[in-house]
Coordinates of C-alpha atoms in Angstrom, one line a residue:
M75 CA 0.0 0.0 0.0
S76 CA 1.1 3.6 -0.7
I77 CA -0.6 6.9 0.0
Q78 CA -1.0 9.5 -2.8
T79 CA -2.1 13.0 -1.9
L80 CA -3.7 14.9 -4.8
E81 CA -5.1 18.4 -4.7
N82 CA -8.7 17.3 -3.8
Q83 CA -8.2 13.8 -2.4
V84 CA -6.0 11.3 -0.6
I85 CA -5.7 8.0 -2.5
I86 CA -4.6 4.7 -1.0
R87 CA -2.8 2.9 -3.8
N88 CA -3.0 -0.9 -3.5
E89 CA 0.1 -1.8 -5.6
K90 CA -0.8 -5.5 -5.6
F91 CA -4.2 -4.8 -7.2
I92 CA -2.7 -2.3 -9.6
E93 CA -0.1 -4.8 -10.8
K94 CA -2.8 -7.4 -11.3
G95 CA -4.7 -4.9 -13.4
K96 CA -1.6 -4.1 -15.5
Q97 CA -0.9 -7.8 -16.2
L98 CA -4.4 -8.2 -17.5
K99 CA -4.0 -5.5 -20.1
P100 CA -5.4 -6.9 -23.4
Q101 CA -3.9 -7.1 -26.9
L102 CA -5.7 -4.9 -29.4
H103 CA -6.9 -6.4 -32.6
E104 CA -6.2 -4.3 -35.7
T105 CA -8.2 -4.2 -39.0
I106 CA -7.6 -2.1 -42.0
V107 CA -10.8 -0.4 -43.1
K108 CA -11.2 1.7 -46.2
P109 CA -13.9 4.3 -46.9
T110 CA -16.9 3.2 -49.0
S111 CA -18.0 6.4 -50.6
I112 CA -17.5 10.1 -51.2
V113 CA -20.5 11.9 -49.8
E114 CA -22.2 15.3 -49.7
I115 CA -24.0 16.5 -46.6
K116 CA -27.5 17.9 -47.3
A117 CA -29.8 19.9 -45.2
D118 CA -33.0 18.0 -44.4
T119 CA -35.5 19.0 -41.7
E120 CA -36.9 15.5 -41.7
V121 CA -33.8 13.8 -40.2
I122 CA -32.1 14.0 -36.9
H123 CA -30.1 17.3 -36.4
G124 CA -31.3 18.4 -39.8
W125 CA -28.5 16.9 -41.9
R126 CA -28.1 13.7 -44.0
S127 CA -25.4 12.2 -46.1
E128 CA -25.9 11.5 -49.8
V129 CA -23.5 9.4 -51.9
A130 CA -21.7 11.4 -54.6
A131 CA -19.2 8.8 -55.8
P132 CA -17.5 5.5 -54.8
A133 CA -14.5 6.0 -52.6
S134 CA -12.5 4.0 -55.2
T135 CA -12.6 7.0 -57.5
L136 CA -10.9 9.3 -55.0
A137 CA -7.5 9.2 -56.8
N138 CA -9.2 10.5 -59.9
Y139 CA -9.7 14.0 -58.4
K140 CA -7.3 16.9 -57.9
Y141 CA -7.9 19.3 -55.1
G142 CA -6.6 22.9 -54.7
K143 CA -7.1 25.8 -52.4
N144 CA -10.6 25.9 -50.8
D145 CA -11.6 22.5 -52.3
S146 CA -13.1 19.9 -50.0
F147 CA -14.6 16.4 -49.9
I148 CA -16.1 14.1 -47.3
L149 CA -15.4 10.4 -47.0
D150 CA -17.9 7.9 -45.5
F151 CA -16.4 4.7 -44.0
G152 CA -19.8 3.0 -44.2
D153 CA -19.9 2.2 -40.5
H154 CA -18.6 3.4 -37.2
Q155 CA -14.8 3.1 -36.7
V156 CA -12.4 3.5 -33.8
G157 CA -8.8 3.8 -34.9
Y158 CA -6.0 5.6 -36.6
L159 CA -6.1 7.4 -40.0
T160 CA -3.4 7.2 -42.7
I161 CA -3.5 9.5 -45.7
N162 CA -1.4 8.8 -48.9
L163 CA -1.2 11.9 -51.1
R164 CA 0.8 13.3 -54.0
P165 CA 1.1 16.6 -55.9
A166 CA -0.3 17.2 -59.3
G167 CA 1.0 20.0 -61.6
S168 CA 4.2 21.9 -61.1
P169 CA 6.6 21.0 -58.3
P170 CA 5.2 22.0 -54.9
D171 CA 6.6 25.5 -54.1
A172 CA 4.7 25.9 -50.8
P173 CA 3.5 23.6 -48.0
L174 CA 0.1 21.9 -48.2
K175 CA -2.2 23.2 -45.4
L176 CA -4.9 20.6 -44.8
K177 CA -7.8 20.6 -42.3
L178 CA -9.6 17.4 -41.2
T179 CA -12.9 17.3 -39.5
I180 CA -13.7 13.9 -38.1
G181 CA -17.1 12.9 -36.8
E182 CA -19.6 10.2 -36.0
M183 CA -22.6 11.9 -37.4
P184 CA -23.4 14.0 -40.5
V185 CA -24.1 17.1 -38.3
E186 CA -20.4 17.1 -37.4
M187 CA -19.5 17.5 -41.0
A188 CA -22.1 20.3 -41.5
E189 CA -22.0 22.6 -38.5
P190 CA -18.7 24.4 -37.9
F191 CA -17.0 23.5 -34.7
E192 CA -16.1 27.1 -34.3
N193 CA -19.7 27.8 -33.5
Y194 CA -19.7 25.3 -30.6
N195 CA -20.7 26.8 -27.3
G196 CA -21.3 23.9 -24.9
W197 CA -19.8 23.6 -21.4
L198 CA -17.6 20.6 -22.1
S199 CA -14.2 21.4 -23.5
S200 CA -14.2 22.0 -27.3
S201 CA -11.0 20.0 -27.4
W202 CA -13.2 16.9 -27.5
L203 CA -14.3 17.9 -31.0
Q204 CA -12.3 15.9 -33.5
E205 CA -10.3 18.0 -35.9
E206 CA -6.7 18.3 -37.2
T207 CA -4.8 21.0 -39.1
I208 CA -1.9 19.5 -40.9
F209 CA 1.0 21.2 -42.7
V210 CA 2.9 19.0 -45.2
D211 CA 6.2 20.4 -46.3
V212 CA 7.3 17.6 -48.7
L213 CA 5.1 15.8 -51.2
P214 CA 4.3 13.0 -52.0
A215 CA 3.7 12.0 -48.4
V216 CA 2.1 9.3 -46.2
I217 CA 0.6 10.9 -43.2
S218 CA -0.3 8.7 -40.2
L219 CA -2.2 10.6 -37.6
P220 CA -1.0 9.7 -34.1
R221 CA -4.3 10.4 -32.3
R222 CA -7.0 7.7 -32.1
Y223 CA -10.4 8.8 -33.5
S224 CA -14.0 7.6 -33.2
F225 CA -15.9 8.3 -36.5
R226 CA -17.7 7.4 -39.6
Y227 CA -17.1 10.5 -41.6
V228 CA -14.0 12.5 -42.4
K229 CA -14.1 15.9 -44.1
F230 CA -10.9 17.1 -45.9
E231 CA -10.5 20.8 -46.6
V232 CA -7.5 22.0 -48.6
I233 CA -6.9 25.3 -46.9
D234 CA -4.1 26.2 -49.3
T235 CA -1.4 24.8 -51.6
S236 CA -0.1 27.4 -54.1
P237 CA -1.4 28.4 -57.6
K238 CA 1.2 26.0 -59.1
Y239 CA 0.0 22.7 -57.8
Q240 CA -2.9 20.6 -56.5
V241 CA -3.0 17.4 -54.5
V242 CA -4.3 14.0 -55.2
F243 CA -5.4 11.7 -52.4
E244 CA -4.2 8.3 -53.5
S245 CA -5.8 6.5 -50.6
V246 CA -7.2 7.0 -47.1
E247 CA -7.6 4.2 -44.6
C248 CA -8.3 3.5 -40.9
K249 CA -6.5 1.0 -38.7
A250 CA -9.4 0.1 -36.6
V251 CA -8.6 -1.2 -33.1
T252 CA -10.6 -3.1 -30.4
S253 CA -9.7 -5.7 -27.8
A254 CA -13.0 -7.5 -28.6
N255 CA -12.7 -10.8 -30.4
L256 CA -15.5 -10.6 -33.0
N257 CA -15.3 -14.3 -33.7
A258 CA -16.1 -15.2 -30.1
V259 CA -19.7 -14.0 -30.4
E260 CA -22.3 -16.6 -31.0
K261 CA -24.5 -15.5 -33.9
I262 CA -28.2 -15.5 -33.4
S263 CA -30.8 -15.5 -36.2
H264 CA -33.8 -13.8 -34.7
Q265 CA -37.2 -14.1 -36.3
D266 CA -37.8 -10.4 -35.6
A267 CA -35.6 -8.5 -38.0
E268 CA -35.7 -5.3 -35.8
L269 CA -34.4 -7.2 -32.7
Q270 CA -31.8 -8.9 -34.9
R271 CA -30.5 -5.5 -36.1
M272 CA -30.6 -4.2 -32.5
D273 CA -28.5 -7.1 -31.4
E274 CA -25.9 -6.5 -34.1
I275 CA -25.6 -2.7 -33.4
S276 CA -25.3 -3.4 -29.7
I277 CA -22.4 -5.8 -30.3
K278 CA -20.7 -3.2 -32.5
T279 CA -21.2 -0.5 -29.9
L280 CA -19.7 -2.7 -27.2
A281 CA -16.7 -3.8 -29.4
D282 CA -15.8 -0.2 -30.3
C283 CA -15.8 0.7 -26.5
M284 CA -13.6 -2.3 -25.7
Q285 CA -10.1 -1.0 -25.8
D286 CA -7.5 -1.6 -23.1
V287 CA -10.3 -1.1 -20.6
F288 CA -14.1 -0.9 -21.1
E289 CA -14.3 2.8 -22.2
D290 CA -17.5 4.8 -21.7
G291 CA -17.2 6.2 -25.2
P292 CA -14.3 6.2 -27.7
K293 CA -14.9 9.8 -28.7
R294 CA -15.6 11.2 -25.2
D295 CA -14.7 10.6 -22.4
R296 CA -12.5 7.6 -23.3
R297 CA -12.5 6.6 -19.6
L298 CA -13.4 3.7 -17.4
W299 CA -16.6 4.6 -15.5
L300 CA -18.1 2.2 -13.0
G301 CA -21.7 2.6 -14.1
D302 CA -20.8 1.9 -17.7
L303 CA -18.6 -1.0 -16.7
R304 CA -21.4 -2.7 -15.0
L305 CA -23.6 -2.6 -18.1
Q306 CA -20.8 -3.4 -20.5
A307 CA -19.8 -6.4 -18.4
L308 CA -23.4 -7.8 -18.5
A309 CA -23.4 -7.4 -22.3
N310 CA -20.0 -9.0 -22.5
Y311 CA -21.0 -12.1 -20.6
E312 CA -23.6 -12.8 -23.3
T313 CA -21.4 -12.0 -26.3
F314 CA -17.6 -11.7 -26.3
R315 CA -17.1 -13.3 -22.9
D316 CA -13.8 -11.4 -22.4
N317 CA -14.0 -11.9 -18.6
E318 CA -10.3 -11.1 -18.1
L319 CA -11.1 -7.5 -19.3
V320 CA -13.8 -7.2 -16.6
K321 CA -11.4 -8.6 -14.0
R322 CA -8.8 -6.0 -15.1
C323 CA -11.2 -3.2 -14.7
L324 CA -12.3 -4.4 -11.2
Y325 CA -8.7 -4.5 -10.0
L326 CA -8.0 -1.0 -11.4
F327 CA -10.9 0.4 -9.4
A328 CA -10.0 -1.5 -6.3
G329 CA -6.4 -0.3 -6.7
V330 CA -7.1 3.4 -6.0
P331 CA -9.8 4.0 -3.3
D332 CA -9.7 7.1 -1.2
E333 CA -8.7 7.3 2.4
K334 CA -12.1 6.1 3.5
G335 CA -12.1 3.2 1.1
N336 CA -14.5 4.8 -1.3
V337 CA -14.2 3.8 -5.0
S338 CA -14.2 6.6 -7.5
A339 CA -16.9 6.9 -10.2
N340 CA -14.2 6.7 -12.8
V341 CA -10.4 6.2 -13.3
F342 CA -7.8 7.4 -15.8
V343 CA -5.4 4.7 -16.9
A344 CA -2.7 6.9 -18.5
P345 CA -0.1 8.1 -18.0
K346 CA -0.6 6.0 -14.9
L347 CA -3.6 4.8 -13.0
I348 CA -5.4 7.8 -11.4
A349 CA -8.7 7.9 -9.6
D350 CA -10.9 10.8 -10.6
D351 CA -12.1 13.1 -7.9
T352 CA -15.8 12.4 -8.8
Y353 CA -17.7 10.1 -6.4
F354 CA -21.3 8.9 -6.8
F355 CA -23.3 7.0 -4.2
D356 CA -24.8 4.6 -6.8
Y357 CA -21.6 4.2 -8.9
S358 CA -19.6 3.2 -5.8
L359 CA -22.2 0.6 -4.9
F360 CA -22.0 -0.8 -8.4
F361 CA -18.5 -2.0 -7.6
A362 CA -20.2 -4.7 -5.5
A363 CA -22.8 -5.3 -8.2
S364 CA -20.1 -5.7 -10.8
L365 CA -18.1 -8.1 -8.6
H366 CA -21.4 -10.1 -8.0
D367 CA -22.1 -10.3 -11.8
Y368 CA -18.4 -11.2 -12.5
Y369 CA -18.3 -14.0 -9.9
F370 CA -21.5 -15.6 -11.0
A371 CA -20.4 -15.5 -14.7
T372 CA -16.9 -17.0 -13.9
S373 CA -17.0 -18.7 -10.5
D374 CA -13.6 -17.0 -9.9
L375 CA -13.4 -17.5 -6.2
E376 CA -9.9 -16.1 -5.8
T377 CA -10.9 -12.8 -7.3
L378 CA -14.0 -12.7 -5.1
K379 CA -11.9 -13.3 -2.0
E380 CA -9.5 -10.5 -2.9
L381 CA -12.0 -7.9 -3.9
W382 CA -14.7 -8.7 -1.4
P383 CA -13.3 -6.2 1.2
T384 CA -13.5 -3.4 -1.4
A385 CA -17.1 -4.3 -2.3
Y386 CA -18.2 -4.7 1.3
R387 CA -16.7 -1.3 2.1
Q388 CA -18.9 0.4 -0.5
V389 CA -21.9 -1.0 1.3
E390 CA -20.7 0.1 4.7
L391 CA -20.1 3.6 3.4
A392 CA -23.5 3.7 1.8
L393 CA -25.2 2.7 5.0
E394 CA -23.6 5.6 6.8
R395 CA -25.7 7.9 4.7
L396 CA -29.0 6.5 6.2
G397 CA -30.9 8.6 8.6
E398 CA -32.4 7.4 11.8
N399 CA -35.5 6.3 9.9
N400 CA -33.3 4.1 7.6
I401 CA -34.0 6.4 4.6
L402 CA -31.1 8.0 2.8
K403 CA -30.4 11.6 3.7
D404 CA -31.3 13.8 0.7
S405 CA -29.1 16.5 -0.7
D406 CA -29.2 19.1 -3.6
N407 CA -25.6 18.3 -4.7
S408 CA -24.6 15.7 -7.2
W409 CA -24.2 12.9 -4.6
S410 CA -25.7 10.2 -6.8
F411 CA -25.9 9.9 -10.6
I412 CA -29.0 7.8 -11.4
D413 CA -29.7 9.7 -14.7
W414 CA -29.2 13.0 -16.5
V415 CA -32.8 14.2 -16.0
E416 CA -33.0 17.8 -14.9
G417 CA -34.6 18.2 -11.5
L418 CA -34.5 14.5 -10.7
N419 CA -34.5 13.9 -6.9
K420 CA -32.1 11.1 -6.2
Q421 CA -33.3 9.9 -2.7
A422 CA -35.7 7.1 -3.6
P423 CA -33.9 5.7 -6.7
S424 CA -30.7 5.7 -4.7
Q425 CA -32.5 3.8 -1.9
G426 CA -33.5 1.3 -4.5
V427 CA -29.9 1.0 -5.7
L428 CA -28.8 0.4 -2.1
I429 CA -31.3 -2.4 -1.6
Y430 CA -30.4 -3.9 -5.0
T431 CA -26.7 -4.0 -4.2
M432 CA -27.1 -5.2 -0.6
K433 CA -29.0 -8.3 -1.9
Q434 CA -26.1 -8.9 -4.3
A435 CA -23.5 -8.4 -1.5
I436 CA -25.5 -10.9 0.7
R437 CA -25.2 -13.5 -2.1
L438 CA -21.5 -13.0 -2.3
A439 CA -21.2 -13.3 1.5
E440 CA -23.1 -16.6 1.3
E441 CA -20.5 -17.9 -1.3
L442 CA -17.7 -16.9 1.0
N443 CA -19.5 -18.2 4.1
I444 CA -18.6 -15.2 6.2
P445 CA -20.3 -13.5 9.1
E446 CA -21.0 -10.2 7.3
K447 CA -24.0 -12.0 5.8
N448 CA -26.0 -12.0 8.9
N449 CA -25.5 -8.3 9.6
L450 CA -26.3 -7.4 6.0
E451 CA -29.5 -9.4 6.1
E452 CA -30.7 -7.8 9.3
R453 CA -30.0 -4.3 8.0
L454 CA -31.6 -5.1 4.7
E455 CA -34.9 -6.2 6.4
E456 CA -34.9 -2.9 8.3
I457 CA -34.2 -0.8 5.2
I458 CA -36.9 -2.5 3.1
E459 CA -39.5 -2.0 5.9
A460 CA -38.5 1.6 6.2
T461 CA -38.7 2.1 2.4
K462 CA -42.3 0.7 2.3
T463 CA -43.3 2.9 5.3
H464 CA -41.7 6.2 4.3
L465 CA -41.4 6.2 0.5
W466 CA -44.5 4.4 -0.7
D467 CA -47.5 6.7 -1.2
Q468 CA -50.5 4.5 -0.7
E469 CA -52.9 7.0 -2.2
Q470 CA -51.0 7.7 -5.4
Q471 CA -49.6 4.1 -5.6
F472 CA -46.1 5.3 -6.5
F473 CA -42.8 5.6 -4.6
I474 CA -42.0 9.2 -3.7
S475 CA -38.7 10.9 -3.3
G476 CA -37.4 13.9 -1.4
S477 CA -39.1 16.6 0.6
D478 CA -41.3 17.5 -2.3
H479 CA -42.5 13.9 -2.6
Q480 CA -41.4 13.8 -6.2
I481 CA -42.8 10.9 -8.4
S482 CA -40.2 10.0 -11.1
W483 CA -39.7 7.1 -13.5
A484 CA -36.3 6.4 -11.9
S485 CA -37.8 5.9 -8.4
Q486 CA -40.3 3.3 -9.6
I487 CA -37.8 1.5 -11.8
W488 CA -35.1 1.1 -9.1
M489 CA -37.7 0.0 -6.5
V490 CA -38.9 -2.7 -8.9
L491 CA -35.3 -3.8 -9.6
A492 CA -34.6 -3.9 -5.9
G493 CA -37.6 -6.2 -5.3
V494 CA -39.1 -4.1 -2.6
L495 CA -42.6 -5.3 -3.7
T496 CA -43.9 -8.6 -4.9
K497 CA -43.6 -9.6 -8.6
E498 CA -47.4 -9.0 -9.0
E499 CA -47.2 -5.6 -7.3
N500 CA -44.2 -4.8 -9.5
S501 CA -46.2 -5.6 -12.6
K502 CA -49.0 -3.3 -11.6
L503 CA -46.6 -0.5 -10.7
M504 CA -44.8 -0.8 -14.1
K505 CA -48.1 -0.8 -16.0
R506 CA -49.2 2.3 -14.0
L507 CA -45.9 4.0 -14.7
L508 CA -46.3 3.5 -18.5
K509 CA -49.9 4.6 -18.4
E510 CA -49.6 7.7 -16.2
K511 CA -46.1 8.8 -17.4
P512 CA -44.9 11.0 -14.6
T513 CA -43.3 14.3 -15.8
V514 CA -39.9 13.5 -14.3
G515 CA -38.9 11.1 -17.0
I516 CA -35.9 9.3 -18.5
A517 CA -33.0 11.1 -20.3
T518 CA -30.5 8.4 -21.3
P519 CA -30.2 4.9 -22.7
Y520 CA -28.6 4.1 -19.3
M521 CA -31.9 4.6 -17.6
Y522 CA -33.9 3.1 -20.4
H523 CA -31.9 -0.1 -19.9
H524 CA -33.1 -0.2 -16.3
L525 CA -36.7 0.5 -17.5
I526 CA -36.6 -2.5 -19.8
E527 CA -35.0 -4.8 -17.2
A528 CA -37.6 -3.7 -14.6
L529 CA -40.4 -4.7 -17.1
L530 CA -38.7 -8.0 -17.7
V531 CA -38.3 -8.9 -14.0
S532 CA -41.9 -7.9 -13.5
G533 CA -43.0 -10.5 -16.2
E534 CA -44.0 -7.9 -18.7
K535 CA -42.0 -9.2 -21.7
E536 CA -44.2 -7.8 -24.5
L537 CA -44.1 -4.3 -22.9
A538 CA -40.4 -4.6 -22.6
I539 CA -39.9 -5.4 -26.3
A540 CA -42.3 -2.6 -27.3
E541 CA -40.3 -0.1 -25.3
M542 CA -37.0 -1.4 -26.8
K543 CA -38.3 -1.0 -30.3
S544 CA -39.6 2.4 -29.6
Y545 CA -36.3 3.6 -28.1
W546 CA -33.4 1.8 -29.6
G547 CA -35.4 1.1 -32.7
G548 CA -35.9 4.9 -32.9
M549 CA -32.2 5.4 -32.9
I550 CA -31.8 2.9 -35.7
Q551 CA -34.5 4.7 -37.7
D552 CA -32.6 7.9 -37.1
G553 CA -29.4 6.4 -38.6
A554 CA -27.5 4.8 -35.7
D555 CA -24.8 2.3 -36.7
T556 CA -23.7 2.3 -33.0
F557 CA -25.9 3.3 -30.2
W558 CA -25.7 6.8 -28.6
E559 CA -25.0 8.3 -25.3
L560 CA -28.2 10.4 -25.4
Y561 CA -31.5 10.0 -27.2
D562 CA -34.7 11.8 -26.5
P563 CA -37.3 10.9 -29.2
K564 CA -39.3 14.0 -28.3
N565 CA -36.2 16.3 -28.4
K566 CA -33.6 14.9 -30.7
D567 CA -31.2 17.8 -30.3
F568 CA -31.1 17.1 -26.5
S569 CA -27.7 17.4 -24.9
P570 CA -26.9 18.0 -21.2
Y571 CA -23.7 19.6 -22.4
G572 CA -25.2 22.5 -24.3
S573 CA -24.6 21.1 -27.8
H574 CA -25.3 17.9 -29.6
L575 CA -22.0 18.3 -31.4
I576 CA -20.2 17.1 -28.2
N577 CA -22.5 14.1 -27.6
S578 CA -21.0 10.7 -28.0
Y579 CA -22.7 8.6 -30.7
C580 CA -21.0 5.3 -29.7
H581 CA -21.5 4.9 -26.0
A582 CA -21.1 2.0 -23.6
W583 CA -24.2 2.4 -21.6
S584 CA -26.3 2.0 -24.8
C585 CA -25.0 -1.4 -25.7
T586 CA -27.3 -3.5 -23.5
P587 CA -30.1 -4.6 -26.0
T588 CA -27.9 -7.6 -26.8
Y589 CA -27.8 -8.5 -23.1
L590 CA -31.5 -8.1 -22.8
I591 CA -32.3 -10.0 -26.0
R592 CA -30.0 -12.9 -25.1
K593 CA -30.4 -13.1 -21.3
Y594 CA -34.2 -12.9 -21.3
N595 CA -34.7 -14.8 -24.6
L596 CA -36.6 -12.0 -26.2

């Protein structure tokens, strides 16, 4: 163990765990992918963001064109890619008497090719927007960009050459990278074509987020987040079965808790393992949930024994937040994530997460045959009883949250997943939820996953499929080739960051339809 003091936190580094995580670093698989077409981006009010791509010519004809000052073109790689670009170009005309100045705009969606990044005014750093300005002094040249990009489209703008020469792009290709073994996935042939396509896009989304860790999104933030990891791991167990990568991520989180033993919501892995100074009540508890899911997928008792103290500590810390009435103390700050919904009160849904993860911790304690099990069971019984007493509104037949007695989708969903009520009561609650549609709704695919699973554990399979088709099917209809970080069918320009340009259009927490389809035999 070693102590690392950062500006805002004290980190206890478990070098043994960190070393185990390092040793499990995967090898990346590389594939050369070439663009499929040269496209134009057209304004169209009928499509998402108001822009669509239209094929202008096959990409194989690219070398037939010469480009000079102020000329531009856009390449479509036909599908989402994560990797490194290489550009092979030569001069045409007189010998080059000035450098080539070339601008590249790289994006996942047509809107990123159409709306100038200079107009971006969101609150996340504009440095996440993918662009390059390149000066080439000597031609011909092969340019291999050092940065990894997440994209489908690349816009090339020749800012300047000289009046004496133009440039020809002989070839452009991407070295796509992932740690996922695409051959490991058992193919399914679903009689429902929409669910089949949903499964395929989910797998592609997961694969593009599987790098040397389970990233949240390869465009942004390119980080290991605990909430995303939990859902990625569930999808992984049904598809790639790369359990060593899950194990690596668990050890990395366990390697850098704070001085209280609290696991950070996310970690950076370069230049070295660093815990972020963001802590969420629900995400920390999901370490225990992720360990539970990993153990029951692998029967890896050694890892369970080593990581159990970290998992149990998250539960202990969570229990400290309970008031005398065994209900979580509420707060206006960002103490728990749950979802991006503006104005969402986190008390009741977080209470549901606590009950959900305590049940999983009890199952792990049973496997280990340790005394913590009895204490957890006693506390769980008290907490469930308090939840029914204080958070269930008998008149409205909904769970309430916070001092304003807010009724939200998230509160009902997490109480169903936590099993506070009987299966029959859960079914009635979920049907009531879908019928009455409380105004405090759902903002992300992350929360939609929990909605679908709540319907499934309530026995409402047909309703679950209908909601999946409405939501993820809506993304497909709007052009998704990987599933997105954010999608609001009623407000397709929604972004919690102030601009849809900065949204991630390949995002880990969106990959779970493949898990839901395969796990629940949909």
